[in-house]
Amino acid sequence: MRSASEAGSSARLVAGAAGVLAATVQDTHAAIARHHPVLRLLPRPVRRVQHTATTLVYGCVRLGIAAVGAGAAAVLDGRDSRPWTGSARGRRLAGLVDGAFGSHLDAVRFPGLAGPMAVRLDGAGIAVDAATLARHHPAATGRLVVLVHGLIETEEWWRPAPDADDFGARLAADTGATCVRVRYNSGQPITRSGAELAELLGRLVDAWPVPVARIDLVGHSMGGLVARSALQQATGSWASRVRHLVCLGTPHRGSPVERAAHGAALLFTRFDVSRPVGALLDLRSAGIKDLRTGIGDAPVPPTVRHHDLAATLSRTPASLLGRAFGDLLVLPSSALTSVTPGDSRAVGGLSHRDLLHHDAVYATLREWLGSEDPPDRVSW
């Protein structure tokens, strides 16, 4: 029997999402019918007939969706087709799917989509063994810079354009470090991603072509939380080699966007008519839900120099607008911590995504990673 393909898993995912949407519409329809002032005046037998008819119609629709999805998945699983993640656009869509629904993409139902954290190179995963790493990194050095992307992103988000160098390539040219880019399922719980990163870095250090003397971790948004979680869960010797942790726009104390989504879901579930919509909102991934509170002020190991960089759309970060709206996804009060030694800064006139590749961000990153004794202060 052929194993499930990426295309077949995608068909099951689309069918499942359509089925959930149909169920939400059905439940909303039923709630409206229960409270509609005109429909409530109808005789009870008429209302029963109406309820039975609509239930039958929605049942047929959901059964049809399930049948079409199962049929399409079976056909696609039996074909040798090019994975849709073979293109850069497809991989970006995969990152979006992971971030939104990743905690529901179990390896049993969606084996073509669900996957553990992996080292990536040119859009493809590579095995973490000595021979493979030596082949792909013939000029490997003993200093590693590990880039960890954020929610709904992939490792390719670090690159501003297909033919442009990302922070990792620029750091390699300027410092002699070797860059490693990882991809993970950003919809799964942050602690699980942190555990996967810790395990992956342990294997990476053991298999690296040359002895590893230093590791610097750079995380964007959720990626900073994942890196912090990995340091907190580290059991191998790799953690003792980490010198710097740089968090770019990381919601250490949570994101107002997720808090708003959480509040909206709670509000909708308080009313019978809107309860199905609240249930639908509550299906967002565990990774997204974790961003409501972040992971607080738990410190990283004292041997690691922790740096935070926040962005604000306002050109003056210290202004009321800068502090109140931040980069629209993360506020400076959440992105800047003072729980560990390091340098924290806010840069004005940048969006959350600009933190991935803006020259001003790179200049700060280059300064921090070249410094062994950063000042313990916050500069605005």
Short mmCIF file of C-alpha atoms in Angstrom, two decimals:
data_model
loop_
_atom_site.label_atom_id
_atom_site.label_comp_id
_atom_site.label_asym_id
_atom_site.label_seq_id
_atom_site.Cartn_x
_atom_site.Cartn_y
_atom_site.Cartn_z
CA MET A 1 0.00 0.00 0.00
CA ARG A 2 1.33 3.43 -0.95
CA SER A 3 2.00 5.90 1.80
CA ALA A 4 0.05 9.13 1.98
CA SER A 5 1.41 11.90 -0.21
CA GLU A 6 1.68 15.62 0.36
CA ALA A 7 -1.08 16.17 -2.20
CA GLY A 8 -3.32 13.57 -0.56
CA SER A 9 -2.77 15.06 2.87
CA SER A 10 -3.59 18.49 1.44
CA ALA A 11 -6.87 17.15 0.04
CA ARG A 12 -7.77 15.75 3.46
CA LEU A 13 -6.90 19.07 5.10
CA VAL A 14 -9.03 21.10 2.67
CA ALA A 15 -11.95 18.69 3.06
CA GLY A 16 -11.66 18.80 6.83
CA ALA A 17 -11.62 22.60 6.85
CA ALA A 18 -14.63 22.73 4.54
CA GLY A 19 -16.46 20.27 6.79
CA VAL A 20 -15.76 22.39 9.87
CA LEU A 21 -16.96 25.50 8.06
CA ALA A 22 -20.17 23.73 6.97
CA ALA A 23 -20.78 22.59 10.56
CA THR A 24 -20.27 26.18 11.78
CA VAL A 25 -22.80 27.49 9.26
CA GLN A 26 -25.26 24.77 10.28
CA ASP A 27 -24.92 25.52 13.99
CA THR A 28 -25.26 29.26 13.36
CA HIS A 29 -28.36 28.67 11.22
CA ALA A 30 -29.90 26.54 13.97
CA ALA A 31 -29.14 29.17 16.63
CA ILE A 32 -30.71 31.93 14.55
CA ALA A 33 -33.79 29.78 13.97
CA ARG A 34 -34.14 29.24 17.73
CA HIS A 35 -34.16 32.97 18.43
CA HIS A 36 -35.72 34.50 15.32
CA PRO A 37 -38.91 36.31 16.42
CA VAL A 38 -40.89 35.31 13.30
CA LEU A 39 -39.81 31.68 13.25
CA ARG A 40 -40.67 31.33 16.93
CA LEU A 41 -44.29 32.22 16.10
CA LEU A 42 -44.61 29.18 13.82
CA PRO A 43 -46.38 26.12 15.22
CA ARG A 44 -44.08 23.60 16.83
CA PRO A 45 -44.73 20.86 14.21
CA VAL A 46 -43.74 23.30 11.45
CA ARG A 47 -40.56 24.19 13.27
CA ARG A 48 -39.74 20.51 13.68
CA VAL A 49 -40.17 19.93 9.96
CA GLN A 50 -38.00 22.95 9.20
CA HIS A 51 -35.29 21.72 11.59
CA THR A 52 -35.38 18.19 10.14
CA ALA A 53 -35.15 19.48 6.58
CA THR A 54 -32.23 21.80 7.24
CA THR A 55 -30.41 19.09 9.22
CA LEU A 56 -30.84 16.71 6.30
CA VAL A 57 -29.54 19.28 3.80
CA TYR A 58 -26.51 20.17 5.88
CA GLY A 59 -25.85 16.49 6.54
CA CYS A 60 -25.83 15.79 2.80
CA VAL A 61 -23.47 18.72 2.22
CA ARG A 62 -21.05 17.52 4.90
CA LEU A 63 -21.24 13.93 3.68
CA GLY A 64 -20.53 15.12 0.14
CA ILE A 65 -17.51 17.14 1.30
CA ALA A 66 -16.14 14.15 3.20
CA ALA A 67 -16.69 11.80 0.24
CA VAL A 68 -15.06 14.13 -2.27
CA GLY A 69 -12.14 14.75 0.07
CA ALA A 70 -11.59 11.04 0.72
CA GLY A 71 -11.83 10.25 -2.98
CA ALA A 72 -9.43 13.00 -3.97
CA ALA A 73 -6.96 11.97 -1.26
CA ALA A 74 -7.07 8.34 -2.40
CA VAL A 75 -6.42 9.30 -6.02
CA LEU A 76 -3.63 11.72 -5.16
CA ASP A 77 -1.97 9.24 -2.78
CA GLY A 78 -1.72 6.84 -5.70
CA ARG A 79 0.07 9.25 -8.02
CA ASP A 80 3.67 10.33 -8.29
CA SER A 81 3.20 14.07 -8.39
CA ARG A 82 5.57 16.96 -7.78
CA PRO A 83 5.10 18.30 -4.22
CA TRP A 84 3.47 21.71 -4.19
CA THR A 85 6.10 22.77 -1.66
CA GLY A 86 8.67 22.35 -4.44
CA SER A 87 8.25 26.05 -5.21
CA ALA A 88 9.04 29.04 -3.00
CA ARG A 89 5.38 30.12 -3.15
CA GLY A 90 4.24 26.65 -2.12
CA ARG A 91 6.63 26.61 0.82
CA ARG A 92 5.32 29.98 1.98
CA LEU A 93 1.79 28.58 1.84
CA ALA A 94 2.96 25.56 3.83
CA GLY A 95 4.34 27.88 6.51
CA LEU A 96 1.00 29.67 6.68
CA VAL A 97 -0.86 26.35 7.02
CA ASP A 98 1.54 25.21 9.74
CA GLY A 99 1.11 28.41 11.72
CA ALA A 100 -2.68 28.43 11.49
CA PHE A 101 -3.43 24.71 11.91
CA GLY A 102 -0.11 23.10 12.82
CA SER A 103 -1.25 21.62 16.13
CA HIS A 104 -3.97 19.71 14.24
CA LEU A 105 -1.59 18.29 11.60
CA ASP A 106 -0.77 14.97 13.24
CA ALA A 107 1.51 12.56 11.41
CA VAL A 108 -1.25 9.90 11.17
CA ARG A 109 -3.87 11.93 9.30
CA PHE A 110 -1.55 14.33 7.48
CA PRO A 111 1.77 12.55 7.04
CA GLY A 112 2.60 14.52 3.92
CA LEU A 113 2.34 17.83 5.79
CA ALA A 114 3.31 17.21 9.40
CA GLY A 115 7.03 17.05 10.08
CA PRO A 116 9.60 17.64 12.82
CA MET A 117 12.01 20.55 12.99
CA ALA A 118 14.77 20.24 10.40
CA VAL A 119 17.85 21.97 9.05
CA ARG A 120 17.02 23.55 5.70
CA LEU A 121 19.18 24.56 2.76
CA ASP A 122 17.88 26.09 -0.47
CA GLY A 123 14.29 25.23 0.47
CA ALA A 124 14.96 21.55 1.18
CA GLY A 125 15.61 19.61 4.36
CA ILE A 126 19.02 17.99 4.86
CA ALA A 127 19.96 15.09 7.10
CA VAL A 128 21.92 15.92 10.24
CA ASP A 129 24.77 13.45 9.86
CA ALA A 130 28.50 13.96 9.41
CA ALA A 131 28.67 13.03 5.72
CA THR A 132 25.69 15.16 4.65
CA LEU A 133 26.75 18.21 6.65
CA ALA A 134 30.31 17.98 5.33
CA ARG A 135 29.01 17.77 1.75
CA HIS A 136 26.72 20.79 2.11
CA HIS A 137 29.14 22.84 4.26
CA PRO A 138 32.62 22.22 2.82
CA ALA A 139 33.89 25.46 4.38
CA ALA A 140 32.28 24.87 7.79
CA THR A 141 33.72 26.81 10.70
CA GLY A 142 33.52 26.27 14.43
CA ARG A 143 31.20 29.24 14.92
CA LEU A 144 27.53 28.71 14.13
CA VAL A 145 24.73 31.24 13.73
CA VAL A 146 21.31 29.57 13.91
CA LEU A 147 18.34 31.46 12.42
CA VAL A 148 14.92 30.55 13.84
CA HIS A 149 11.87 31.95 12.01
CA GLY A 150 8.55 33.05 13.51
CA LEU A 151 4.86 32.16 13.28
CA ILE A 152 3.55 31.21 9.78
CA GLU A 153 7.06 31.79 8.43
CA THR A 154 9.73 29.53 6.97
CA GLU A 155 13.50 29.89 6.85
CA GLU A 156 13.12 31.60 3.47
CA TRP A 157 11.43 34.62 5.07
CA TRP A 158 14.86 35.82 6.17
CA ARG A 159 15.75 36.53 2.54
CA PRO A 160 14.44 39.91 1.27
CA ALA A 161 14.57 38.79 -2.38
CA PRO A 162 15.40 35.53 -4.20
CA ASP A 163 18.83 36.78 -5.28
CA ALA A 164 19.67 38.68 -2.07
CA ASP A 165 21.74 37.60 0.93
CA ASP A 166 19.97 37.10 4.25
CA PHE A 167 21.38 37.93 7.68
CA GLY A 168 23.07 34.53 7.85
CA ALA A 169 24.97 34.99 4.59
CA ARG A 170 25.98 38.51 5.57
CA LEU A 171 27.21 37.36 8.98
CA ALA A 172 29.17 34.56 7.32
CA ALA A 173 30.93 37.10 5.10
CA ASP A 174 31.55 39.59 7.91
CA THR A 175 32.44 37.28 10.81
CA GLY A 176 33.43 33.94 9.30
CA ALA A 177 30.53 32.18 11.01
CA THR A 178 28.58 29.39 9.32
CA CYS A 179 24.82 29.95 9.18
CA VAL A 180 22.30 27.19 9.85
CA ARG A 181 18.63 27.79 9.07
CA VAL A 182 15.90 25.66 10.62
CA ARG A 183 12.24 25.18 9.85
CA TYR A 184 9.60 23.98 12.30
CA ASN A 185 5.87 23.63 12.64
CA SER A 186 5.05 27.03 14.13
CA GLY A 187 1.50 25.97 15.00
CA GLN A 188 2.53 23.41 17.59
CA PRO A 189 3.10 24.44 21.23
CA ILE A 190 6.19 26.58 21.74
CA THR A 191 7.58 24.26 24.41
CA ARG A 192 7.42 21.37 21.94
CA SER A 193 9.24 23.42 19.29
CA GLY A 194 11.81 24.36 21.92
CA ALA A 195 12.38 20.72 22.80
CA GLU A 196 12.79 19.87 19.10
CA LEU A 197 15.31 22.68 18.65
CA ALA A 198 17.28 21.54 21.68
CA GLU A 199 17.40 17.98 20.35
CA LEU A 200 18.31 19.14 16.84
CA LEU A 201 21.15 21.37 18.04
CA GLY A 202 22.54 18.51 20.09
CA ARG A 203 22.70 16.29 17.02
CA LEU A 204 24.03 19.15 14.89
CA VAL A 205 26.97 19.82 17.22
CA ASP A 206 27.82 16.11 17.38
CA ALA A 207 27.80 15.73 13.58
CA TRP A 208 29.30 19.09 12.57
CA PRO A 209 32.37 18.71 10.31
CA VAL A 210 34.62 20.65 12.71
CA PRO A 211 34.50 21.10 16.49
CA VAL A 212 31.92 23.74 17.46
CA ALA A 213 33.33 26.45 19.72
CA ARG A 214 30.50 28.98 19.65
CA ILE A 215 26.79 29.16 18.80
CA ASP A 216 24.70 32.32 18.38
CA LEU A 217 20.91 32.00 18.22
CA VAL A 218 18.85 34.59 16.31
CA GLY A 219 15.06 34.31 16.50
CA HIS A 220 12.38 36.41 14.84
CA SER A 221 9.08 36.85 16.73
CA MET A 222 7.98 33.39 17.93
CA GLY A 223 11.44 32.15 16.94
CA GLY A 224 12.91 34.02 19.90
CA LEU A 225 10.52 32.21 22.26
CA VAL A 226 11.44 28.87 20.67
CA ALA A 227 15.15 29.60 21.14
CA ARG A 228 14.60 30.61 24.77
CA SER A 229 12.56 27.47 25.36
CA ALA A 230 15.33 25.36 23.81
CA LEU A 231 17.90 26.87 26.18
CA GLN A 232 15.63 26.20 29.15
CA GLN A 233 15.16 22.56 28.10
CA ALA A 234 18.75 21.90 27.03
CA THR A 235 20.25 18.66 28.31
CA GLY A 236 23.30 18.36 26.02
CA SER A 237 26.61 20.17 25.93
CA TRP A 238 25.53 22.38 23.02
CA ALA A 239 23.99 24.93 25.40
CA SER A 240 27.38 25.64 26.98
CA ARG A 241 28.59 26.80 23.56
CA VAL A 242 25.83 29.42 23.13
CA ARG A 243 27.23 32.93 23.54
CA HIS A 244 24.43 35.19 22.26
CA LEU A 245 20.65 35.01 21.97
CA VAL A 246 19.14 37.75 19.82
CA CYS A 247 15.35 38.14 19.82
CA LEU A 248 13.90 40.31 17.05
CA GLY A 249 10.36 41.50 17.77
CA THR A 250 9.77 38.61 20.16
CA PRO A 251 6.58 38.79 22.28
CA HIS A 252 8.18 37.70 25.54
CA ARG A 253 5.10 38.83 27.46
CA GLY A 254 2.56 38.07 24.76
CA SER A 255 1.02 39.72 21.72
CA PRO A 256 -2.01 42.05 21.82
CA VAL A 257 -3.28 40.45 18.60
CA GLU A 258 -3.62 37.02 20.19
CA ARG A 259 -5.09 38.52 23.36
CA ALA A 260 -7.72 40.21 21.18
CA ALA A 261 -8.46 36.93 19.39
CA HIS A 262 -8.78 35.15 22.74
CA GLY A 263 -11.13 37.83 24.04
CA ALA A 264 -13.24 37.71 20.88
CA ALA A 265 -13.57 33.92 21.12
CA LEU A 266 -14.67 34.18 24.76
CA LEU A 267 -17.16 36.93 23.93
CA PHE A 268 -18.70 34.99 21.03
CA THR A 269 -19.13 31.86 23.13
CA ARG A 270 -21.23 33.80 25.68
CA PHE A 271 -24.13 34.09 23.24
CA ASP A 272 -26.07 31.26 21.66
CA VAL A 273 -26.20 32.80 18.18
CA SER A 274 -22.49 33.57 17.99
CA ARG A 275 -21.23 30.50 19.89
CA PRO A 276 -20.39 28.53 16.69
CA VAL A 277 -18.20 31.40 15.50
CA GLY A 278 -16.44 31.45 18.87
CA ALA A 279 -15.82 27.71 18.57
CA LEU A 280 -14.39 28.26 15.09
CA LEU A 281 -12.02 30.96 16.38
CA ASP A 282 -10.93 28.60 19.12
CA LEU A 283 -9.60 26.18 16.49
CA ARG A 284 -6.54 28.40 15.90
CA SER A 285 -3.33 26.53 16.53
CA ALA A 286 -1.72 25.95 19.91
CA GLY A 287 1.27 27.98 18.77
CA ILE A 288 -0.91 31.02 18.16
CA LYS A 289 -2.60 30.59 21.54
CA ASP A 290 0.80 30.47 23.27
CA LEU A 291 1.43 34.00 22.03
CA ARG A 292 -1.26 35.33 24.36
CA THR A 293 1.14 35.22 27.31
CA GLY A 294 4.54 34.43 25.78
CA ILE A 295 6.87 32.65 28.19
CA GLY A 296 7.31 35.43 30.71
CA ASP A 297 10.58 36.54 32.27
CA ALA A 298 12.21 33.15 32.83
CA PRO A 299 15.91 33.88 32.29
CA VAL A 300 18.26 32.15 29.90
CA PRO A 301 21.47 30.60 31.27
CA PRO A 302 23.77 33.24 32.79
CA THR A 303 26.52 32.38 30.29
CA VAL A 304 24.29 33.53 27.41
CA ARG A 305 24.13 37.21 26.49
CA HIS A 306 20.51 38.06 25.75
CA HIS A 307 19.62 40.89 23.35
CA ASP A 308 16.19 42.22 22.38
CA LEU A 309 15.29 44.42 19.42
CA ALA A 310 11.80 45.92 19.02
CA ALA A 311 10.34 47.76 16.04
CA THR A 312 7.73 50.50 15.95
CA LEU A 313 5.89 51.90 12.97
CA SER A 314 6.31 55.31 14.56
CA ARG A 315 9.69 56.84 13.74
CA THR A 316 9.99 57.79 17.39
CA PRO A 317 9.83 54.57 19.44
CA ALA A 318 9.52 56.41 22.74
CA SER A 319 6.45 58.32 21.57
CA LEU A 320 2.96 57.47 22.76
CA LEU A 321 2.12 55.94 19.37
CA GLY A 322 5.31 53.91 19.36
CA ARG A 323 4.68 52.47 22.80
CA ALA A 324 0.95 51.93 22.21
CA PHE A 325 1.06 50.24 18.80
CA GLY A 326 4.60 48.97 18.37
CA ASP A 327 4.94 47.19 15.04
CA LEU A 328 1.17 46.35 15.17
CA LEU A 329 1.89 42.76 16.22
CA VAL A 330 4.25 43.15 19.18
CA LEU A 331 4.60 46.06 21.60
CA PRO A 332 7.98 47.32 22.86
CA SER A 333 6.87 46.56 26.41
CA SER A 334 6.63 42.88 25.42
CA ALA A 335 9.62 42.71 23.09
CA LEU A 336 12.13 44.40 25.45
CA THR A 337 13.11 42.54 28.60
CA SER A 338 15.65 43.26 31.28
CA VAL A 339 15.79 39.88 32.99
CA THR A 340 19.24 38.95 31.67
CA PRO A 341 22.39 40.94 30.89
CA GLY A 342 22.29 42.38 27.43
CA ASP A 343 21.37 45.29 25.29
CA SER A 344 17.78 46.10 24.34
CA ARG A 345 16.84 48.59 21.67
CA ALA A 346 13.83 49.88 19.80
CA VAL A 347 14.09 50.96 16.17
CA GLY A 348 11.52 53.35 14.70
CA GLY A 349 9.95 53.37 11.27
CA LEU A 350 9.99 49.58 10.80
CA SER A 351 7.30 46.92 10.60
CA HIS A 352 7.37 43.49 12.22
CA ARG A 353 8.52 41.92 8.95
CA ASP A 354 11.26 44.52 8.44
CA LEU A 355 13.07 42.95 11.40
CA LEU A 356 13.90 40.00 9.14
CA HIS A 357 16.12 41.84 6.69
CA HIS A 358 16.40 45.61 7.21
CA ASP A 359 19.90 47.10 7.07
CA ALA A 360 19.43 48.94 10.36
CA VAL A 361 18.54 45.66 12.05
CA TYR A 362 21.57 43.94 10.57
CA ALA A 363 23.87 46.72 11.79
CA THR A 364 22.62 46.19 15.34
CA LEU A 365 22.83 42.41 14.97
CA ARG A 366 26.40 42.68 13.69
CA GLU A 367 27.32 44.93 16.61
CA TRP A 368 25.84 42.59 19.21
CA LEU A 369 27.31 39.40 17.82
CA GLY A 370 30.72 41.04 17.64
CA SER A 371 30.60 42.18 21.25
CA GLU A 372 31.57 40.06 24.22
CA ASP A 373 30.58 42.60 26.88
CA PRO A 374 27.37 44.36 25.80
CA PRO A 375 26.09 47.10 28.13
CA ASP A 376 23.27 46.28 30.53
CA ARG A 377 20.86 49.01 29.48
CA VAL A 378 17.86 49.92 27.39
CA SER A 379 18.39 52.56 24.72
CA TRP A 380 15.60 54.36 22.93
#
